[in-house]
Amino acid sequence: MSSTEQSSAPNNFIRNRIRKEVESGQYDQIVTRFPPEPNGYLHIGHAKSIVLNFAMAAEFGGYTNLRFDDTNPAREEQRFIDAIKEDVSWLGYQWKNECHASDYFDTLYDYALHLIDNGLAYIDEQDGETIREQRGTLTEPGTESPFRDRPAAESRALFERMRAGELPDGAGVLRAKIDMAAPNINLRDPVIYRIRHQAHPRTGTDWCIYPSYDFAHGQSDAIEHITHSLCTLEFEDHRPLYDWLLEHLPVPSRPHQIEFARLNIDFTVLSKRRLTRLVEEGHVEGWDDPRMPTLAGIRRRGFTPQSIRNFCTEIGVTKSESVIPYSVLERNLRDDLNARAPRRMAVLRPLKLVLTNFPEGEVEWLQAANHPQNPDQGTRKVPMTREIWIEQDDFLEQAPRKFFRLKPGGEVRLRNAFIIKCDEVIKDAAGNVVELHCSFDPESRSGQPGADRKVKGTIHWVSAAHAVKTEVRLYDRLFRVPNPAADKNVDFVDHINPDSLEVLDSAMLEPGLDQAGHGACFQFERLGYFVPDPASRPDKPVFNQAVTLRDTWAKLEKAFSQ
RNA sequence: AGGGACGUCGCCAAGUUGGUUAAGGCACGGGGUUUUGAUCCCCGCAUUCGCAGGUUCGAGUCCUGCCGUCCCUGCCA
């Protein structure tokens, strides 16, 4: 990533700690890992973790592994593995090794035997419910399993039979023998291996017993020589177990887990469980629906990797739970795109406007800057004709005093063209404004001596004869409330915003935009940033609105009306 | 209630081992530039660090006690 990206990053407790450790010579290099479980798509919360992990390793001369935490074949799928790799790459990061917890199943099995042989683990043949009951509660200690003190040889034999497939699911589990009275419930003889007669996406039917997260994660870190295992706060209580296992196993290195607060953004949900529901119940079109906070979704929406990296850097890394306004994400996109997106003109909700003193049938090609602040982007020619489309919002018959756009008898500049005056308002039988008749001032043409004549407003337009009629999709927040999951008694899907998607089927685009390739991004002047949808084709263009421009007028309007 | 953690401006967030007037960003308010009411540029914006005591010449930084919030009783991760 760019150097400015790192130098502008605020300090955080993890970087401070690592810097100190590196300066004291404790580490030669820093090795981190990003460890997703392939049971869903990555979302913006994962981006925070990705950026952190890759940034720390890069900053201190190390590398980052991509490791799939695939210890539960009941939930994991290859398609998710593929999607995750695509998303991390898209974000702009290159992992050193692609790893899988399943790569270590043999070693993990040996580690389990090691624990058994040393009297530190045992096979419990009780059912799940009994084990749960014996775990105790938050305030009461648990009770020990009757199998807790069985001979190591007996546990070993049973474990080998489990591995050989001789026992059915649920017949027994391997438990670490720690302390049933520990105030930290994770230490009350946690289950570290369970029987699952289930094919695994990578190891197929080689195994019918699978290690738990706790047994796989730390050991995988150690095997990969990860120096710092960065994870979210809910794993804080697992650290004593993480450490216990590493201390009692013959692992090749000693990684350390550090926890930080996960990302929360208002008006959305960032848990895989909930995102999965949105997809499976059809509340959205799929994991890549532009309203989804998934990386695939916001990518399709038009977000850039740079804007997401900037966002993740800007919000910082701490241990305090915080909620970032969705608008912060949007602003980062605007900041990024403002600097480089070529400008175009497009009319979303067209209103016909006739220039009565413009010669019929004539086409005048006007020069327009592709980026007013960046002349390097050059210019293009846009056609002007007698009939053009303007935005319905840019005309108001009963205009308030501060309305700088077009009104009866009023003047306004047409962007990249000339000043026009509204002479006549044409209405249909129902009284709706259907057409405007205006006259233009030839002296005020761009480039002419009279071009510097000032009028209050400038509006965009598209020649009716040249316009590319297009579908444009506008997006709003997926939920109506800041924290959709806040109330345990209300299903979060009940908070879905019914107006989160608005499809405009007759937007009028400046010619040339129908040829825009995928991945292109434009600022439609005075409106916002738009990208072609992956399904867009030259003969049927479809644009997605990534984000609007900042709209001070809309804010004022709202303030007036209240 | 047992354990773990967090609480610095509306939202984020810096704050070296306690040492002058508490960074920065966003938001917000005011002004300027502008053929995007966009961008850009200036200016303003916490006598105060959850609360209450205490230690100290001196505390956001140390101690004590409260208050508030989050996480933990899956053979999920």
XYZ file of C-alpha atoms (C1' of nucleotides) in Angstrom:
639
model
C 0.000 0.000 0.000
C 1.058 3.572 -0.454
C 3.371 5.107 2.079
C 0.937 7.902 2.859
C -1.570 5.287 3.801
C 0.703 4.015 6.516
C 2.173 7.271 7.693
C -1.274 8.805 8.100
C -2.474 5.875 10.139
C -3.075 6.834 13.753
C -1.147 5.029 16.424
C -2.894 2.182 18.126
C -2.135 -0.091 21.031
C -1.244 -3.027 18.815
C 1.249 -1.116 16.719
C 2.749 0.439 19.848
C 3.179 -2.964 21.414
C 4.696 -4.524 18.320
C 7.014 -1.583 17.786
C 8.291 -1.938 21.318
C 8.818 -5.650 20.849
C 10.632 -5.183 17.582
C 12.825 -2.433 18.996
C 13.778 -4.613 21.926
C 14.884 -7.299 19.524
C 12.194 -9.759 20.509
C 11.221 -10.306 16.901
C 13.081 -10.152 13.615
C 9.900 -9.962 11.652
C 6.202 -9.882 12.290
C 4.014 -12.608 10.869
C 0.250 -12.279 10.950
C -2.655 -14.146 9.493
C -6.157 -13.411 8.344
C -8.226 -16.454 9.396
C -11.754 -16.441 7.935
C -14.092 -19.376 8.275
C -15.317 -20.164 4.747
C -18.987 -20.196 5.646
C -20.018 -16.910 4.098
C -18.776 -13.821 2.338
C -16.391 -11.277 3.777
C -17.865 -7.985 4.915
C -16.576 -4.537 5.753
C -15.853 -5.686 9.300
C -13.435 -8.251 7.932
C -11.800 -5.488 5.928
C -10.809 -3.831 9.193
C -9.082 -7.018 10.271
C -7.471 -7.564 6.880
C -6.085 -4.047 6.754
C -4.771 -4.317 10.310
C -3.118 -7.686 9.794
C -1.481 -6.812 6.501
C -0.446 -3.366 7.697
C 1.289 -4.654 10.821
C 3.201 -7.315 8.944
C 4.186 -4.938 6.150
C 5.192 -2.174 8.520
C 7.520 -4.396 10.486
C 9.007 -6.354 7.640
C 7.023 -9.558 7.682
C 4.169 -11.158 5.902
C 0.601 -12.298 6.293
C -0.923 -15.681 5.618
C -4.442 -16.246 4.464
C -5.717 -19.116 6.547
C -9.071 -20.764 6.186
C -10.396 -21.843 9.524
C -12.103 -24.895 8.119
C -12.689 -27.061 11.160
C -16.433 -27.466 10.804
C -17.334 -29.180 7.513
C -21.024 -28.845 8.300
C -20.912 -25.158 7.450
C -18.053 -24.603 5.093
C -18.037 -24.565 1.325
C -15.523 -24.222 -1.486
C -17.456 -21.388 -3.133
C -16.881 -19.298 -0.023
C -13.173 -20.039 -0.123
C -13.060 -18.792 -3.704
C -15.056 -15.672 -2.903
C -12.880 -14.828 0.087
C -9.709 -15.043 -1.978
C -11.200 -12.806 -4.606
C -12.230 -10.245 -1.997
C -8.869 -10.088 -0.239
C -7.106 -9.710 -3.575
C -9.523 -7.041 -4.655
C -8.853 -5.105 -1.476
C -5.270 -4.965 -2.659
C -3.484 -7.497 -0.484
C -1.277 -10.403 -1.355
C -0.931 -13.129 1.217
C 2.314 -15.028 1.519
C 0.800 -18.484 1.978
C -2.646 -19.828 1.477
C -3.178 -22.104 4.450
C -6.000 -24.144 5.860
C -6.483 -25.409 9.362
C -7.269 -28.667 7.606
C -3.676 -28.780 6.346
C -2.731 -29.486 9.959
C -5.248 -32.181 10.788
C -2.511 -34.816 11.105
C -0.414 -32.666 13.408
C -3.423 -31.586 15.391
C -4.362 -35.225 15.855
C -0.875 -35.934 17.168
C -1.143 -32.980 19.510
C -4.372 -34.396 20.842
C -2.669 -37.732 21.502
C 0.102 -35.849 23.259
C -2.396 -34.282 25.608
C -4.082 -37.623 26.234
C -0.808 -39.396 26.929
C 0.127 -36.705 29.402
C -3.133 -36.979 31.255
C -4.282 -33.592 30.018
C -7.223 -34.716 27.942
C -9.812 -37.443 28.117
C -12.643 -38.918 26.145
C -15.987 -38.026 27.610
C -18.725 -40.413 26.549
C -21.579 -38.378 27.956
C -24.037 -36.699 25.631
C -24.011 -33.012 24.874
C -26.824 -32.137 27.184
C -25.184 -33.771 30.160
C -21.923 -32.037 29.453
C -23.756 -28.740 29.254
C -25.480 -29.298 32.561
C -22.203 -30.171 34.218
C -20.554 -27.036 32.955
C -22.144 -25.064 35.772
C -23.231 -21.463 35.395
C -21.630 -18.058 35.401
C -21.683 -18.033 39.182
C -21.511 -21.720 40.044
C -18.632 -24.057 39.307
C -19.142 -27.065 37.082
C -19.013 -30.667 38.126
C -16.501 -33.152 36.879
C -17.362 -35.788 34.341
C -17.279 -39.370 35.569
C -14.890 -40.073 32.695
C -12.506 -37.345 33.741
C -10.030 -39.589 35.508
C -10.160 -42.615 33.261
C -6.744 -44.051 32.350
C -4.886 -42.293 29.539
C -4.600 -45.574 27.664
C -8.356 -45.927 27.676
C -8.842 -42.427 26.277
C -6.181 -43.042 23.679
C -7.821 -46.253 22.515
C -11.185 -44.564 22.314
C -9.767 -41.579 20.464
C -8.119 -43.891 17.950
C -11.409 -45.667 17.449
C -13.124 -42.334 16.950
C -10.576 -41.443 14.327
C -11.074 -44.855 12.678
C -14.757 -44.138 12.315
C -15.914 -46.781 14.719
C -18.035 -44.406 16.786
C -21.121 -42.514 15.620
C -21.572 -38.736 15.859
C -22.053 -37.667 19.439
C -20.759 -40.868 20.987
C -17.929 -39.034 22.618
C -15.748 -35.971 22.608
C -12.191 -35.253 23.558
C -11.960 -32.763 26.378
C -8.963 -30.904 27.727
C -8.581 -31.593 31.435
C -8.184 -28.162 32.974
C -10.457 -26.985 35.767
C -14.195 -27.476 36.136
C -14.282 -24.794 38.817
C -12.531 -22.125 36.776
C -14.388 -18.795 36.784
C -13.588 -18.615 33.080
C -15.974 -21.094 31.553
C -13.682 -21.746 28.601
C -11.375 -23.503 31.011
C -13.999 -25.935 32.321
C -12.670 -28.913 30.356
C -13.447 -27.544 26.891
C -14.313 -29.894 24.059
C -11.400 -29.972 21.646
C -12.395 -32.759 19.247
C -15.790 -34.019 18.134
C -17.067 -36.726 15.827
C -18.569 -35.545 12.559
C -19.189 -38.117 9.868
C -19.227 -35.420 7.262
C -17.179 -34.854 4.127
C -14.847 -31.881 4.266
C -14.402 -29.491 1.303
C -10.668 -30.158 1.284
C -9.930 -33.397 3.086
C -12.948 -35.217 1.766
C -13.716 -38.271 3.861
C -10.224 -38.647 5.315
C -11.508 -37.556 8.671
C -14.614 -38.136 10.732
C -13.323 -36.267 13.778
C -12.636 -32.558 13.667
C -10.835 -30.239 16.077
C -12.708 -27.356 17.642
C -11.802 -23.758 16.946
C -9.925 -23.486 20.217
C -7.830 -26.535 19.523
C -7.091 -25.630 15.928
C -6.477 -21.911 16.017
C -3.552 -21.420 18.341
C -1.769 -24.514 17.141
C -2.206 -23.437 13.530
C -0.729 -20.081 14.489
C 2.229 -21.856 16.060
C 2.763 -24.144 13.082
C 2.824 -21.149 10.745
C 5.123 -19.230 13.106
C 2.587 -16.458 13.429
C 3.979 -13.926 15.876
C 0.789 -11.991 16.577
C -2.644 -13.512 16.321
C -5.002 -10.573 16.051
C -8.653 -11.239 16.700
C -11.779 -9.568 18.000
C -12.775 -8.905 21.583
C -15.116 -11.837 22.042
C -12.090 -14.120 22.019
C -10.530 -12.380 24.992
C -11.918 -15.058 27.288
C -10.350 -17.705 25.095
C -6.828 -16.390 25.483
C -6.146 -18.341 28.695
C -7.106 -21.499 26.815
C -5.079 -20.427 23.790
C -2.070 -20.008 26.067
C -2.725 -23.188 28.039
C -2.708 -25.319 24.909
C 0.463 -23.746 23.558
C 2.173 -24.259 26.862
C 1.270 -27.919 27.080
C 1.962 -28.894 23.484
C 5.274 -29.395 21.654
C 4.570 -26.560 19.236
C 7.310 -25.067 17.027
C 6.717 -21.429 18.007
C 4.914 -19.285 20.537
C 2.376 -16.875 19.028
C 0.446 -14.303 21.063
C -3.174 -13.401 20.724
C -4.188 -9.735 20.870
C -7.813 -8.685 20.754
C -9.323 -5.525 19.308
C -12.879 -4.214 18.949
C -14.826 -5.348 15.941
C -16.283 -2.824 13.551
C -19.873 -1.694 13.897
C -21.597 0.541 11.384
C -25.010 2.039 11.884
C -28.016 1.174 9.730
C -26.573 -2.190 8.780
C -25.737 -5.582 10.246
C -22.270 -7.062 10.319
C -22.643 -10.610 11.464
C -22.343 -13.503 9.088
C -25.343 -15.167 10.652
C -27.578 -12.213 9.844
C -26.088 -11.588 6.431
C -26.669 -15.230 5.606
C -30.302 -14.831 6.560
C -30.711 -11.786 4.340
C -29.428 -13.848 1.441
C -31.179 -17.110 2.165
C -34.542 -15.533 2.868
C -34.324 -13.431 -0.265
C -34.386 -10.009 1.364
C -31.593 -9.081 -1.012
C -30.542 -10.417 -4.399
C -27.513 -12.232 -3.070
C -24.221 -11.842 -1.273
C -23.190 -9.230 -3.819
C -26.351 -7.169 -3.650
C -25.135 -3.543 -3.704
C -27.010 -2.880 -0.474
C -25.081 -5.562 1.386
C -22.101 -4.576 3.558
C -20.180 -7.474 2.067
C -17.043 -6.673 0.131
C -18.685 -8.236 -2.911
C -21.728 -6.032 -2.361
C -19.984 -2.740 -1.896
C -17.679 -3.579 -4.782
C -20.700 -3.958 -7.026
C -22.106 -0.806 -5.509
C -19.037 1.022 -6.762
C -16.801 1.300 -3.729
C -13.092 1.315 -4.462
C -10.516 -0.756 -2.552
C -8.656 2.453 -1.785
C -11.677 4.044 -0.147
C -12.188 1.010 2.046
C -8.557 0.894 3.074
C -8.696 4.582 3.885
C -11.831 4.025 5.922
C -10.274 1.192 7.888
C -7.210 3.272 8.597
C -9.211 6.314 9.604
C -11.416 4.582 12.159
C -8.455 3.279 14.133
C -7.965 0.188 16.234
C -8.912 0.120 19.904
C -10.510 -2.097 22.490
C -13.569 0.069 22.953
C -16.733 -0.914 21.135
C -17.777 1.855 18.820
C -20.285 2.480 16.096
C -19.152 4.254 12.979
C -21.736 6.248 11.036
C -22.401 4.830 7.583
C -21.737 8.319 6.263
C -18.070 7.956 7.159
C -17.782 5.090 4.722
C -19.559 7.141 2.076
C -17.335 10.143 2.586
C -14.250 8.031 2.099
C -15.640 6.894 -1.219
C -16.400 10.461 -2.271
C -12.947 11.625 -1.282
C -11.338 8.907 -3.333
C -13.576 9.252 -6.356
C -13.659 13.034 -6.366
C -9.959 13.010 -7.079
C -10.118 10.745 -10.091
C -13.574 9.943 -11.438
C -14.195 11.487 -14.876
C -17.171 13.810 -14.978
C -20.185 13.214 -17.192
C -23.688 14.561 -17.509
C -26.721 12.413 -16.904
C -30.347 13.184 -16.175
C -32.014 10.776 -13.798
C -35.608 12.022 -13.953
C -35.969 13.788 -17.288
C -38.033 16.874 -18.054
C -38.121 18.059 -21.654
C -36.790 21.514 -22.376
C -37.025 23.207 -25.790
C -34.582 25.952 -26.713
C -36.892 28.027 -28.895
C -34.170 30.100 -30.485
C -31.891 27.148 -31.232
C -32.039 26.121 -34.906
C -34.062 23.014 -35.540
C -31.980 20.001 -36.628
C -28.689 21.634 -35.738
C -26.102 19.993 -33.500
C -23.508 22.064 -31.751
C -20.595 20.179 -30.170
C -19.472 21.837 -26.988
C -16.258 21.234 -25.140
C -16.489 19.854 -21.642
C -13.749 19.184 -19.130
C -13.475 15.597 -17.977
C -12.286 16.812 -14.613
C -12.334 20.538 -13.834
C -9.663 20.225 -11.146
C -7.451 17.966 -13.192
C -6.807 19.240 -16.738
C -4.708 16.141 -17.401
C -7.918 14.215 -17.852
C -8.590 16.253 -20.958
C -11.841 17.297 -22.550
C -14.634 15.798 -24.615
C -17.329 17.137 -26.913
C -20.958 16.990 -25.891
C -23.790 17.618 -28.364
C -26.296 20.434 -27.871
C -29.565 20.431 -29.760
C -32.866 22.260 -29.704
C -34.453 19.704 -27.403
C -32.721 18.611 -24.261
C -33.497 16.820 -21.006
C -33.003 18.464 -17.664
C -33.589 17.137 -14.168
C -37.162 17.485 -12.919
C -35.752 18.685 -9.588
C -34.018 21.549 -11.341
C -37.255 23.302 -12.167
C -39.731 24.641 -9.656
C -42.782 26.655 -10.563
C -43.211 28.027 -7.061
C -39.598 28.504 -6.144
C -38.476 29.670 -2.710
C -36.114 32.676 -2.627
C -32.987 30.603 -2.173
C -33.758 28.282 -5.088
C -30.971 28.918 -7.595
C -32.215 26.633 -10.317
C -34.764 27.196 -13.070
C -38.095 28.891 -12.457
C -40.587 30.737 -14.655
C -38.912 33.836 -16.047
C -35.661 32.899 -14.367
C -32.206 32.326 -15.740
C -29.799 29.489 -15.208
C -26.617 28.277 -16.852
C -26.536 24.986 -18.671
C -23.341 23.253 -17.630
C -20.647 23.499 -20.301
C -22.977 25.557 -22.492
C -24.829 28.826 -22.076
C -27.350 30.715 -20.026
C -31.004 30.110 -20.686
C -34.175 31.858 -19.626
C -37.430 30.099 -18.902
C -40.137 31.711 -21.038
C -42.986 29.271 -20.909
C -44.179 26.338 -18.836
C -46.216 23.687 -20.653
C -48.571 21.522 -18.611
C -50.755 18.552 -19.302
C -54.465 18.356 -18.566
C -53.731 17.323 -14.988
C -51.605 20.381 -14.419
C -48.257 18.586 -14.411
C -45.316 20.374 -15.922
C -44.375 18.402 -19.028
C -42.191 20.755 -20.988
C -40.343 24.036 -20.695
C -39.739 26.552 -23.448
C -36.591 28.544 -22.962
C -34.416 30.898 -24.947
C -30.661 30.927 -24.724
C -28.152 33.725 -24.720
C -25.568 33.008 -27.475
C -23.114 35.476 -25.972
C -22.886 33.464 -22.792
C -21.547 30.336 -24.504
C -18.568 28.743 -22.867
C -15.457 30.270 -24.399
C -17.261 33.388 -25.614
C -16.549 36.847 -24.207
C -19.906 36.840 -22.439
C -19.297 33.522 -20.771
C -18.313 35.130 -17.515
C -21.752 36.574 -16.995
C -22.845 35.285 -13.620
C -26.104 33.602 -12.844
C -26.896 31.934 -9.566
C -27.339 28.407 -10.745
C -25.864 25.872 -13.122
C -27.739 22.741 -14.105
C -26.827 19.664 -16.112
C -28.573 18.484 -19.264
C -28.424 15.939 -22.058
C -29.340 16.374 -25.720
C -32.600 14.524 -26.312
C -31.511 13.370 -29.733
C -28.314 11.844 -28.403
C -29.336 10.633 -24.962
C -28.709 7.040 -23.997
C -31.805 5.830 -22.212
C -30.625 3.775 -19.290
C -31.676 1.962 -16.181
C -30.180 3.509 -13.072
C -30.428 1.982 -9.632
C -30.389 4.177 -6.576
C -29.630 2.701 -3.202
C -30.478 3.754 0.292
C -29.575 2.167 3.605
C -30.863 -1.380 3.998
C -32.343 -0.700 7.426
C -34.529 2.036 8.816
C -32.999 2.065 12.274
C -29.419 2.730 13.438
C -29.076 -0.605 15.204
C -31.328 -3.228 13.591
C -30.178 -5.972 15.947
C -30.492 -3.971 19.153
C -33.844 -5.305 20.316
C -33.755 -9.010 21.088
C -37.536 -9.136 20.879
C -37.745 -7.776 17.359
C -36.472 -9.688 14.371
C -33.907 -7.505 12.625
C -35.435 -8.213 9.212
C -38.512 -6.307 10.363
C -36.371 -3.187 10.230
C -35.506 -3.563 6.572
C -36.012 -0.355 4.633
C -38.614 -1.105 1.942
C -37.244 1.764 -0.149
C -33.610 0.712 -0.114
C -33.664 0.165 -3.864
C -35.158 2.549 -6.392
C -34.981 1.655 -10.058
C -35.179 4.473 -12.575
C -35.883 3.078 -16.017
C -35.578 6.162 -18.136
C -32.483 8.002 -17.077
C -30.875 9.908 -19.950
C -27.123 9.649 -20.246
C -24.648 11.636 -22.228
C -23.608 9.661 -25.337
C -20.607 7.391 -24.865
C -21.635 6.232 -21.438
C -23.299 3.177 -22.956
C -19.815 2.014 -23.925
C -18.438 2.295 -20.397
C -16.623 -0.849 -19.398
C -17.056 -2.693 -16.157
C -14.941 -1.235 -13.429
C -15.307 2.259 -14.796
C -16.613 4.917 -12.467
C -18.027 8.333 -13.247
C -19.208 11.361 -11.473
C -22.536 12.358 -12.929
C -22.181 16.040 -12.264
C -24.308 17.465 -9.492
C -25.617 13.980 -8.674
C -23.048 11.517 -7.478
C -20.814 8.668 -8.476
C -22.079 5.886 -10.693
C -20.688 2.616 -11.992
C -21.904 0.161 -14.618
C -23.480 -2.875 -13.003
C -21.727 -6.177 -13.798
C -24.835 -7.059 -15.799
C -24.612 -3.872 -17.852
C -24.179 -4.310 -21.615
C -23.723 -1.693 -24.332
C -27.172 -2.459 -25.737
C -28.724 -2.333 -22.294
C -26.675 -0.242 -19.925
C -27.390 -0.378 -16.215
C -25.741 1.968 -13.755
C -25.541 1.723 -9.982
C -25.336 4.783 -7.828
C -22.369 4.291 -5.523
C -22.915 7.432 -3.502
C -24.458 10.847 -3.986
C -22.525 14.069 -3.932
C -22.704 16.051 -0.740
C -25.943 17.965 -0.985
C -26.035 21.149 1.065
C -29.190 22.311 -0.661
C -31.088 19.181 0.319
C -29.993 19.770 3.891
C -31.175 23.377 3.788
C -34.457 22.361 2.234
C -35.005 19.873 4.988
C -34.168 22.433 7.633
C -36.665 24.916 6.126
C -39.459 22.411 6.049
C -39.092 21.627 9.708
C -24.333 -12.599 40.406
C -18.541 -15.367 38.922
C -14.905 -14.094 35.131
C -13.029 -10.894 31.182
C -12.984 -5.940 29.014
C -14.285 -0.898 27.983
C -15.817 4.445 29.402
C -11.170 11.447 26.527
C -15.824 17.065 22.388
C -22.209 15.022 18.602
C -19.090 10.346 16.016
C -14.203 8.170 15.816
C -9.474 8.819 18.256
C -4.052 10.375 19.853
C -2.421 11.022 24.578
C 5.922 8.299 26.045
C 7.682 5.612 32.383
C 2.305 11.597 36.123
C 4.960 17.641 34.419
C 3.429 23.843 31.033
C -2.459 26.314 27.736
C -5.867 17.906 26.262
C -3.269 15.972 19.016
C -5.828 14.845 14.559
C -10.077 13.390 11.496
C -15.382 13.547 10.772
C -19.743 16.305 11.924
C -21.266 21.197 12.918
C -21.124 26.914 12.593
C -19.030 31.283 9.970
C -16.325 33.398 5.664
C -13.865 33.084 0.599
C -13.143 30.792 -4.519
C -16.223 28.220 -8.089
C -19.974 27.323 -15.258
C -20.931 20.844 -10.241
C -25.630 24.491 -4.139
C -19.659 19.490 -5.483
C -14.499 20.191 -4.782
C -10.948 23.541 -2.667
C -9.260 27.408 0.977
C -9.468 30.150 5.724
C -11.623 30.689 10.817
C -14.281 28.681 15.045
C -15.408 24.267 17.850
C -13.505 19.829 25.346
C -10.784 25.266 31.769
C -11.910 19.226 30.586
C -10.840 13.461 30.302
C -17.935 8.308 33.349
C -18.725 9.994 38.799
C -16.768 10.794 43.868
C -12.809 10.890 47.002
C -7.404 10.320 47.815
C -1.798 10.485 46.848
C 1.419 14.471 44.754
C 4.564 20.786 44.097
C 1.772 18.710 39.801
C -2.985 13.349 37.394
C -6.681 12.020 31.540
C -2.299 9.437 33.119
C -1.167 6.432 40.272
C -4.718 4.526 44.506
C -9.814 3.551 46.538
C -14.977 3.320 45.933
C -19.113 3.874 42.967
C -21.932 4.254 38.066
C -22.643 2.764 32.995
C -21.814 -0.446 28.627
C -20.122 -4.952 26.144
C -18.533 -10.284 26.064
C -18.658 -15.493 28.286
C -22.785 -21.320 30.459
C -22.248 -24.433 21.177
C -19.830 -31.415 20.431
C -20.049 -22.616 16.170
C -16.070 -19.592 14.901
